[in-house]
Amino acid sequence: MTHPDAPTRQRVTQALRNQRIETPSWAYANSGTRFKVFPQEGVPRDPYEKIADAAMVHRLTGVAPTVALHIPWDRVDDYADLARYATDQGVTLGAINANVFQDNDYKLGSVTNPDPGVRRKAIDHLLECVDIMDRTGSRDLKLWFSDGTNYPGQDDIRARQDRLAAALREAYDRLGDDQRLLLEYKLFEPAFYTTDVPDWGTAYAHCLELGPKAQVVIDTGHHAPGTNIEFIVAFLLRAGKLGGFDFNSRFYADDDLMVGAADPFQLFRIMHEIVRGDALRPDAGIAFMLDQCHNIEPKIPAIIRSVMNVQEATAKALLVDADALAAAQRAGDVLTANAVLMDAYHTDVRPMLAELRADMGLDPDPIAAYARSGYFARIRAERAGGQQAGWGA
Ligand code: RM4
Ligand code: MN
């Protein structure tokens, strides 16, 4: 598979041309660990500047036309104006991420808090996010809850599930016809004993109960080490319950490093299941989003690199010879089946992607193009002073 034939190249590049990857507003802002945030020069000071950076990533890659917002980090007075600004820049607003994890009231949980007043406040925030979606034209409400407990006996595990279900129901019932609720899971952190949505099974069960507009989102960093994520992808796709991804990489826990940096082979295996499920097409409804933090590396090039990493894994997945694989699987030919997959994985797809970019009127090397563009010098000068954006409202 070192030299894919012309029809294969044609099929693969067509699919890659149509691929869509959403970048997160918060990845352009300052971030760090609980030990230290190292501020960077030129970092956006408001949602408009984050969108400008996202638009730059799209201009260079051609496949990142939407940017996700996080509320309240990206709260503005006039969302229609923000949406207009995005369109002027050549992008549109994507998923709205609710944030019910940074208020003092949420110490014991948000939608699962034992105090009904706190639950009301958290649910009202979810409803506010749907109001925002109406104004931004966003399709997806993405929910991640930090809710959980630290000590056995701290709260009633089962009652918390009831409270969660009631909150999700209220948010779900507020959705318009073309809107979706994407429920994200994470096994632990910040809660260390129980987490109320710890795994895909819990998320799936709640989504099933809610109805067709509720789907699961897989954040690739939110699993125990060794978890077979591609199995989860295959299962949820088959069930029609995969809504999207928050892509990033992990070595240990929720590291939020660049997707494809820690384990490009895993990313390939995930994308293979996507291709196998015919879910790459934008109209298949899977949101391919990044959820990353660039704590020590320059942010815009890191996001460009991440987009390219997803493209490379996708290209390799598209190169899998599906007929040969199916034949080997039918024949029970374990070694050939595995070899078909590995042949595709070992193909150097970078020249094909460079050629595709040239065909799309882009620079074949987006990272070099960014370095040459003068964009960084400009934002560094323009964004001197003011309050840099970070993980605060
Ligand atoms: C969470 C989760 C959410 C993200 C926040 C910042 O761990 O991954 O998707 O919005 O972090
Ligand atoms: Mn996430």
Short mmCIF file of C-alpha atoms and ligand atoms in Angstrom, two decimals:
data_model
loop_
_atom_site.label_atom_id
_atom_site.label_comp_id
_atom_site.label_asym_id
_atom_site.label_seq_id
_atom_site.Cartn_x
_atom_site.Cartn_y
_atom_site.Cartn_z
CA MET A 1 0.00 0.00 0.00
CA THR A 2 2.92 2.39 -0.41
CA HIS A 3 1.48 3.69 -3.69
CA PRO A 4 -2.30 3.81 -3.68
CA ASP A 5 -3.71 3.57 -7.22
CA ALA A 6 -5.45 6.49 -8.92
CA PRO A 7 -9.08 5.50 -8.13
CA THR A 8 -8.15 4.91 -4.48
CA ARG A 9 -6.43 8.29 -4.27
CA GLN A 10 -9.45 9.90 -5.85
CA ARG A 11 -11.84 8.31 -3.34
CA VAL A 12 -9.62 9.08 -0.37
CA THR A 13 -8.90 12.70 -1.27
CA GLN A 14 -12.57 13.37 -1.97
CA ALA A 15 -13.47 12.16 1.53
CA LEU A 16 -10.64 14.16 3.07
CA ARG A 17 -11.72 17.29 1.23
CA ASN A 18 -15.17 16.99 2.81
CA GLN A 19 -13.90 16.25 6.32
CA ARG A 20 -14.80 18.80 9.03
CA ILE A 21 -12.95 19.34 12.29
CA GLU A 22 -14.18 21.79 14.93
CA THR A 23 -11.69 23.72 17.03
CA PRO A 24 -12.41 24.85 20.62
CA SER A 25 -12.34 28.54 21.57
CA TRP A 26 -10.62 27.74 24.86
CA ALA A 27 -7.63 26.12 23.16
CA TYR A 28 -6.65 29.58 21.87
CA ALA A 29 -6.72 31.00 25.40
CA ASN A 30 -4.25 30.62 28.23
CA SER A 31 -4.40 27.33 30.09
CA GLY A 32 -2.24 25.34 32.43
CA THR A 33 -2.30 22.90 35.26
CA ARG A 34 -3.35 23.48 38.83
CA PHE A 35 0.30 24.28 39.50
CA LYS A 36 0.83 27.10 37.01
CA VAL A 37 -0.57 28.82 33.97
CA PHE A 38 2.19 30.15 31.72
CA PRO A 39 0.71 33.08 29.79
CA GLN A 40 1.65 33.38 26.12
CA GLU A 41 2.03 36.46 23.96
CA GLY A 42 -0.73 37.31 21.51
CA VAL A 43 -3.38 35.28 23.33
CA PRO A 44 -6.97 36.43 22.64
CA ARG A 45 -8.63 38.72 25.14
CA ASP A 46 -12.21 38.05 24.16
CA PRO A 47 -14.34 35.62 22.12
CA TYR A 48 -13.94 37.74 18.99
CA GLU A 49 -10.17 37.33 19.07
CA LYS A 50 -10.51 33.58 19.70
CA ILE A 51 -12.71 33.37 16.61
CA ALA A 52 -10.15 35.31 14.60
CA ASP A 53 -7.53 32.70 15.54
CA ALA A 54 -9.88 29.84 14.69
CA ALA A 55 -10.52 31.47 11.32
CA MET A 56 -6.77 31.60 10.72
CA VAL A 57 -6.56 27.84 11.40
CA HIS A 58 -9.37 27.29 8.92
CA ARG A 59 -7.75 29.48 6.25
CA LEU A 60 -4.59 27.39 6.48
CA THR A 61 -6.14 23.91 6.77
CA GLY A 62 -9.41 24.30 4.86
CA VAL A 63 -11.18 21.74 7.04
CA ALA A 64 -11.85 23.56 10.34
CA PRO A 65 -14.80 25.84 9.52
CA THR A 66 -16.47 25.86 12.96
CA VAL A 67 -15.43 26.91 16.43
CA ALA A 68 -16.96 25.64 19.68
CA LEU A 69 -17.85 28.08 22.44
CA HIS A 70 -17.75 27.57 26.21
CA ILE A 71 -20.22 29.50 28.35
CA PRO A 72 -19.58 31.60 30.43
CA TRP A 73 -15.98 31.86 29.15
CA ASP A 74 -17.33 33.12 25.81
CA ARG A 75 -20.28 35.09 27.13
CA VAL A 76 -21.09 38.21 25.07
CA ASP A 77 -23.98 40.66 25.06
CA ASP A 78 -24.92 40.00 21.48
CA TYR A 79 -24.50 36.45 20.16
CA ALA A 80 -25.98 37.32 16.79
CA ASP A 81 -23.19 39.87 16.42
CA LEU A 82 -20.60 37.26 17.39
CA ALA A 83 -22.07 34.85 14.84
CA ARG A 84 -21.93 37.59 12.19
CA TYR A 85 -18.32 38.34 13.05
CA ALA A 86 -17.49 34.64 12.69
CA THR A 87 -19.13 34.52 9.27
CA ASP A 88 -17.18 37.61 8.19
CA GLN A 89 -14.01 35.80 9.23
CA GLY A 90 -15.01 32.72 7.22
CA VAL A 91 -16.10 30.39 10.04
CA THR A 92 -19.31 29.63 11.93
CA LEU A 93 -20.08 28.92 15.57
CA GLY A 94 -20.24 25.28 16.57
CA ALA A 95 -21.13 23.42 19.73
CA ILE A 96 -22.10 25.32 22.85
CA ASN A 97 -20.36 23.85 25.90
CA ALA A 98 -22.13 24.40 29.19
CA ASN A 99 -20.02 25.09 32.24
CA VAL A 100 -21.46 24.07 35.60
CA PHE A 101 -18.15 23.33 37.26
CA GLN A 102 -16.66 26.68 38.23
CA ASP A 103 -19.13 28.28 40.58
CA ASN A 104 -18.74 28.16 44.37
CA ASP A 105 -22.27 26.77 44.59
CA TYR A 106 -21.17 23.63 42.77
CA LYS A 107 -18.87 22.30 45.50
CA LEU A 108 -21.14 19.29 46.05
CA GLY A 109 -22.28 19.04 42.46
CA SER A 110 -24.33 20.97 39.93
CA VAL A 111 -27.35 19.14 38.49
CA THR A 112 -26.91 16.34 41.06
CA ASN A 113 -26.37 18.64 44.05
CA PRO A 114 -28.41 17.65 47.12
CA ASP A 115 -29.68 21.26 47.31
CA PRO A 116 -32.62 21.85 44.95
CA GLY A 117 -31.72 25.55 44.68
CA VAL A 118 -28.29 24.75 43.31
CA ARG A 119 -29.78 22.21 40.93
CA ARG A 120 -32.19 24.88 39.66
CA LYS A 121 -29.32 27.28 39.04
CA ALA A 122 -27.38 24.61 37.12
CA ILE A 123 -30.37 23.61 35.00
CA ASP A 124 -31.10 27.27 34.26
CA HIS A 125 -27.57 27.54 32.90
CA LEU A 126 -28.19 24.58 30.58
CA LEU A 127 -31.38 26.24 29.36
CA GLU A 128 -29.51 29.51 28.85
CA CYS A 129 -27.05 27.60 26.67
CA VAL A 130 -29.91 26.45 24.45
CA ASP A 131 -31.09 30.08 24.21
CA ILE A 132 -27.58 30.93 23.03
CA MET A 133 -27.69 28.10 20.48
CA ASP A 134 -30.88 29.62 19.06
CA ARG A 135 -28.98 32.85 18.47
CA THR A 136 -25.71 31.39 17.21
CA GLY A 137 -27.35 28.77 15.02
CA SER A 138 -25.45 26.02 16.85
CA ARG A 139 -26.66 22.47 16.53
CA ASP A 140 -25.07 20.88 19.59
CA LEU A 141 -25.33 21.41 23.34
CA LYS A 142 -22.35 19.65 24.87
CA LEU A 143 -22.65 18.68 28.50
CA TRP A 144 -19.88 17.56 30.77
CA PHE A 145 -20.55 17.39 34.48
CA SER A 146 -17.83 17.46 37.10
CA ASP A 147 -20.43 16.07 39.50
CA GLY A 148 -19.50 13.29 41.84
CA THR A 149 -18.42 12.57 45.39
CA ASN A 150 -15.09 12.19 47.15
CA TYR A 151 -16.01 9.89 50.01
CA PRO A 152 -18.11 6.78 50.44
CA GLY A 153 -21.39 7.74 52.06
CA GLN A 154 -21.07 11.40 51.07
CA ASP A 155 -24.28 11.33 49.05
CA ASP A 156 -26.77 8.84 47.71
CA ILE A 157 -25.43 7.46 44.42
CA ARG A 158 -28.85 6.44 43.16
CA ALA A 159 -30.58 9.71 44.10
CA ARG A 160 -27.89 11.57 42.19
CA GLN A 161 -28.77 9.53 39.08
CA ASP A 162 -32.40 10.57 39.51
CA ARG A 163 -31.40 14.23 39.80
CA LEU A 164 -29.17 13.91 36.75
CA ALA A 165 -31.96 12.31 34.71
CA ALA A 166 -34.40 15.07 35.70
CA ALA A 167 -31.96 17.81 34.70
CA LEU A 168 -31.14 16.18 31.38
CA ARG A 169 -34.84 15.82 30.66
CA GLU A 170 -35.43 19.52 31.18
CA ALA A 171 -32.55 20.47 28.90
CA TYR A 172 -33.61 17.90 26.31
CA ASP A 173 -37.20 19.14 26.25
CA ARG A 174 -35.96 22.67 25.57
CA LEU A 175 -34.11 21.63 22.37
CA GLY A 176 -35.38 22.69 18.96
CA ASP A 177 -36.02 20.19 16.19
CA ASP A 178 -32.53 20.49 14.73
CA GLN A 179 -30.66 20.67 18.01
CA ARG A 180 -28.95 17.88 19.91
CA LEU A 181 -27.77 17.18 23.41
CA LEU A 182 -24.34 15.58 23.51
CA LEU A 183 -23.52 13.95 26.83
CA GLU A 184 -19.87 13.55 27.72
CA TYR A 185 -18.44 11.16 30.30
CA LYS A 186 -15.19 11.04 32.25
CA LEU A 187 -14.13 8.40 34.71
CA PHE A 188 -12.86 10.69 37.45
CA GLU A 189 -11.63 14.19 38.29
CA PRO A 190 -12.45 16.45 39.97
CA ALA A 191 -14.47 13.89 41.93
CA PHE A 192 -12.32 11.05 43.18
CA TYR A 193 -14.76 8.47 44.56
CA THR A 194 -17.92 8.42 42.43
CA THR A 195 -18.52 10.38 39.26
CA ASP A 196 -22.11 10.76 38.13
CA VAL A 197 -21.37 10.24 34.42
CA PRO A 198 -18.20 8.16 34.60
CA ASP A 199 -18.37 6.06 31.44
CA TRP A 200 -19.96 5.57 28.05
CA GLY A 201 -22.47 3.05 29.39
CA THR A 202 -23.93 5.57 31.82
CA ALA A 203 -24.01 8.27 29.15
CA TYR A 204 -25.60 5.85 26.69
CA ALA A 205 -28.30 4.78 29.14
CA HIS A 206 -29.27 8.38 29.85
CA CYS A 207 -29.28 9.26 26.15
CA LEU A 208 -31.42 6.24 25.35
CA GLU A 209 -33.95 7.30 27.98
CA LEU A 210 -33.97 10.88 26.68
CA GLY A 211 -34.66 10.16 23.03
CA PRO A 212 -33.22 10.52 19.53
CA LYS A 213 -31.80 14.02 19.99
CA ALA A 214 -29.49 12.84 22.78
CA GLN A 215 -26.18 11.26 21.86
CA VAL A 216 -22.90 10.39 23.52
CA VAL A 217 -19.71 12.34 22.97
CA ILE A 218 -16.40 10.55 23.37
CA ASP A 219 -13.58 12.63 24.80
CA THR A 220 -10.59 10.48 23.98
CA GLY A 221 -8.80 11.55 27.18
CA HIS A 222 -11.58 10.45 29.51
CA HIS A 223 -10.90 6.75 29.89
CA ALA A 224 -8.95 4.46 32.12
CA PRO A 225 -5.56 3.48 30.67
CA GLY A 226 -5.86 0.63 28.21
CA THR A 227 -9.54 1.22 27.41
CA ASN A 228 -10.41 0.09 23.91
CA ILE A 229 -11.93 3.32 22.59
CA GLU A 230 -12.54 2.01 19.08
CA PHE A 231 -14.84 -0.62 20.55
CA ILE A 232 -16.90 2.16 22.13
CA VAL A 233 -16.97 3.95 18.76
CA ALA A 234 -18.16 0.82 16.97
CA PHE A 235 -20.80 0.08 19.59
CA LEU A 236 -22.25 3.58 19.74
CA LEU A 237 -22.21 4.01 15.96
CA ARG A 238 -24.08 0.76 15.50
CA ALA A 239 -26.64 1.94 18.06
CA GLY A 240 -26.99 5.33 16.36
CA LYS A 241 -25.90 7.00 19.59
CA LEU A 242 -22.51 8.47 18.75
CA GLY A 243 -22.81 12.25 18.56
CA GLY A 244 -19.20 13.25 18.31
CA PHE A 245 -15.69 13.39 19.70
CA ASP A 246 -13.62 15.64 21.86
CA PHE A 247 -10.24 14.72 20.43
CA ASN A 248 -7.02 15.05 22.41
CA SER A 249 -4.31 12.72 23.68
CA ARG A 250 -3.42 11.37 27.05
CA PHE A 251 -0.47 9.64 28.57
CA TYR A 252 -1.86 9.44 32.10
CA ALA A 253 -5.26 11.01 32.79
CA ASP A 254 -7.16 13.86 31.15
CA ASP A 255 -3.96 15.34 29.75
CA ASP A 256 -5.59 17.34 26.91
CA LEU A 257 -2.48 17.11 24.74
CA MET A 258 -2.54 17.33 20.95
CA VAL A 259 -4.63 14.59 19.35
CA GLY A 260 -2.48 11.98 17.68
CA ALA A 261 0.57 12.94 19.74
CA ALA A 262 0.46 10.19 22.34
CA ASP A 263 -0.95 7.33 20.32
CA PRO A 264 -1.42 7.88 16.58
CA PHE A 265 -2.20 4.19 16.15
CA GLN A 266 -5.18 4.47 18.48
CA LEU A 267 -6.41 7.48 16.53
CA PHE A 268 -6.13 5.43 13.33
CA ARG A 269 -8.11 2.59 14.91
CA ILE A 270 -10.82 5.02 15.96
CA MET A 271 -10.98 6.53 12.48
CA HIS A 272 -11.09 3.06 10.98
CA GLU A 273 -14.32 2.40 12.90
CA ILE A 274 -15.66 5.74 11.69
CA VAL A 275 -14.93 4.85 8.08
CA ARG A 276 -16.30 1.33 8.61
CA GLY A 277 -19.52 2.88 9.96
CA ASP A 278 -19.69 5.34 7.03
CA ALA A 279 -19.70 8.15 9.57
CA LEU A 280 -17.05 10.47 8.17
CA ARG A 281 -19.42 12.36 5.86
CA PRO A 282 -20.53 15.62 7.50
CA ASP A 283 -24.17 14.60 6.94
CA ALA A 284 -23.61 11.50 9.08
CA GLY A 285 -23.89 13.90 12.02
CA ILE A 286 -20.73 13.04 13.94
CA ALA A 287 -19.08 16.18 15.34
CA PHE A 288 -15.30 15.83 15.18
CA MET A 289 -14.19 18.36 17.75
CA LEU A 290 -10.89 19.06 19.44
CA ASP A 291 -10.80 19.60 23.21
CA GLN A 292 -7.23 20.49 24.05
CA CYS A 293 -5.04 22.78 26.10
CA HIS A 294 -1.74 24.07 24.85
CA ASN A 295 0.02 24.88 28.06
CA ILE A 296 3.64 25.10 26.90
CA GLU A 297 3.52 25.04 23.09
CA PRO A 298 2.36 27.91 20.85
CA LYS A 299 -1.36 27.51 20.51
CA ILE A 300 -2.26 28.24 16.88
CA PRO A 301 0.42 25.99 15.35
CA ALA A 302 -0.49 23.30 17.90
CA ILE A 303 -4.08 23.41 16.73
CA ILE A 304 -3.00 23.32 13.09
CA ARG A 305 -0.83 20.30 13.91
CA SER A 306 -3.78 18.63 15.66
CA VAL A 307 -6.03 19.14 12.64
CA MET A 308 -3.32 17.64 10.43
CA ASN A 309 -2.92 14.68 12.80
CA VAL A 310 -6.64 13.92 12.51
CA GLN A 311 -6.39 14.22 8.73
CA GLU A 312 -3.45 11.82 8.62
CA ALA A 313 -5.20 9.21 10.75
CA THR A 314 -8.30 9.60 8.61
CA ALA A 315 -6.37 9.23 5.37
CA LYS A 316 -4.83 6.00 6.63
CA ALA A 317 -8.23 4.71 7.72
CA LEU A 318 -9.62 5.52 4.29
CA LEU A 319 -6.78 3.54 2.70
CA VAL A 320 -7.77 0.30 4.43
CA ASP A 321 -8.67 -2.14 1.68
CA ALA A 322 -12.19 -2.92 2.91
CA ASP A 323 -12.76 -5.79 0.47
CA ALA A 324 -9.48 -7.50 1.30
CA LEU A 325 -10.16 -7.02 5.00
CA ALA A 326 -13.67 -8.48 4.78
CA ALA A 327 -12.41 -11.44 2.74
CA ALA A 328 -9.67 -12.20 5.25
CA GLN A 329 -12.13 -11.87 8.13
CA ARG A 330 -14.62 -14.22 6.42
CA ALA A 331 -11.86 -16.72 5.84
CA GLY A 332 -10.76 -16.49 9.45
CA ASP A 333 -7.35 -15.44 8.18
CA VAL A 334 -6.14 -13.59 11.25
CA LEU A 335 -2.72 -12.62 9.96
CA THR A 336 -3.90 -11.33 6.60
CA ALA A 337 -6.69 -9.33 8.21
CA ASN A 338 -4.26 -7.71 10.57
CA ALA A 339 -1.79 -7.10 7.73
CA VAL A 340 -4.43 -5.29 5.67
CA LEU A 341 -4.97 -2.87 8.53
CA MET A 342 -1.26 -2.40 9.20
CA ASP A 343 -0.50 -1.81 5.51
CA ALA A 344 -2.83 1.14 5.55
CA TYR A 345 -1.45 2.39 8.85
CA HIS A 346 2.12 2.29 7.61
CA THR A 347 1.39 4.27 4.45
CA ASP A 348 2.96 7.72 4.42
CA VAL A 349 -0.09 9.83 3.62
CA ARG A 350 1.64 13.18 4.02
CA PRO A 351 2.44 13.63 0.30
CA MET A 352 -1.19 12.87 -0.59
CA LEU A 353 -2.45 15.43 1.92
CA ALA A 354 0.05 18.01 0.67
CA GLU A 355 -1.22 17.46 -2.85
CA LEU A 356 -4.82 17.73 -1.70
CA ARG A 357 -4.07 21.05 0.00
CA ALA A 358 -2.49 22.36 -3.18
CA ASP A 359 -5.59 21.28 -5.09
CA MET A 360 -7.71 23.16 -2.58
CA GLY A 361 -5.66 26.30 -3.20
CA LEU A 362 -3.91 26.00 0.17
CA ASP A 363 -0.27 25.90 1.11
CA PRO A 364 0.75 22.23 1.21
CA ASP A 365 2.49 22.88 4.55
CA PRO A 366 0.08 24.76 6.86
CA ILE A 367 2.59 24.99 9.72
CA ALA A 368 5.21 26.63 7.53
CA ALA A 369 2.54 28.85 5.99
CA TYR A 370 1.55 30.01 9.47
CA ALA A 371 5.15 30.77 10.36
CA ARG A 372 5.50 32.86 7.18
CA SER A 373 2.14 34.57 7.46
CA GLY A 374 3.14 37.27 9.92
CA TYR A 375 -0.07 36.53 11.84
CA PHE A 376 1.71 35.94 15.12
CA ALA A 377 3.69 39.19 14.90
CA ARG A 378 0.45 41.00 14.23
CA ILE A 379 -1.54 39.53 17.14
CA ARG A 380 1.41 39.94 19.48
CA ALA A 381 1.47 43.66 18.69
CA GLU A 382 -2.29 44.16 18.54
CA ARG A 383 -3.08 42.22 21.68
CA ALA A 384 -0.61 43.87 24.01
CA GLY A 385 -2.38 44.97 27.15
CA GLY A 386 -5.83 44.02 28.34
CA GLN A 387 -6.84 40.86 30.10
CA GLN A 388 -5.88 37.64 28.31
CA ALA A 389 -8.56 34.98 28.11
CA GLY A 390 -8.21 31.85 30.19
CA TRP A 391 -10.40 29.43 32.11
CA GLY A 392 -12.40 32.21 33.67
CA ALA A 393 -15.54 34.02 32.67
C1 RM4 B 1 -13.74 18.71 30.74
C2 RM4 B 1 -14.44 18.18 29.50
C3 RM4 B 1 -15.16 19.23 28.73
C4 RM4 B 1 -14.33 20.48 28.60
C5 RM4 B 1 -13.79 20.93 29.92
C6 RM4 B 1 -12.93 22.17 29.77
O1 RM4 B 1 -12.84 17.77 31.25
O2 RM4 B 1 -13.51 17.55 28.68
O3 RM4 B 1 -15.46 18.77 27.44
O4 RM4 B 1 -15.17 21.46 28.11
O5 RM4 B 1 -13.04 19.90 30.49
MN MN B 2 -14.10 17.24 26.61
#
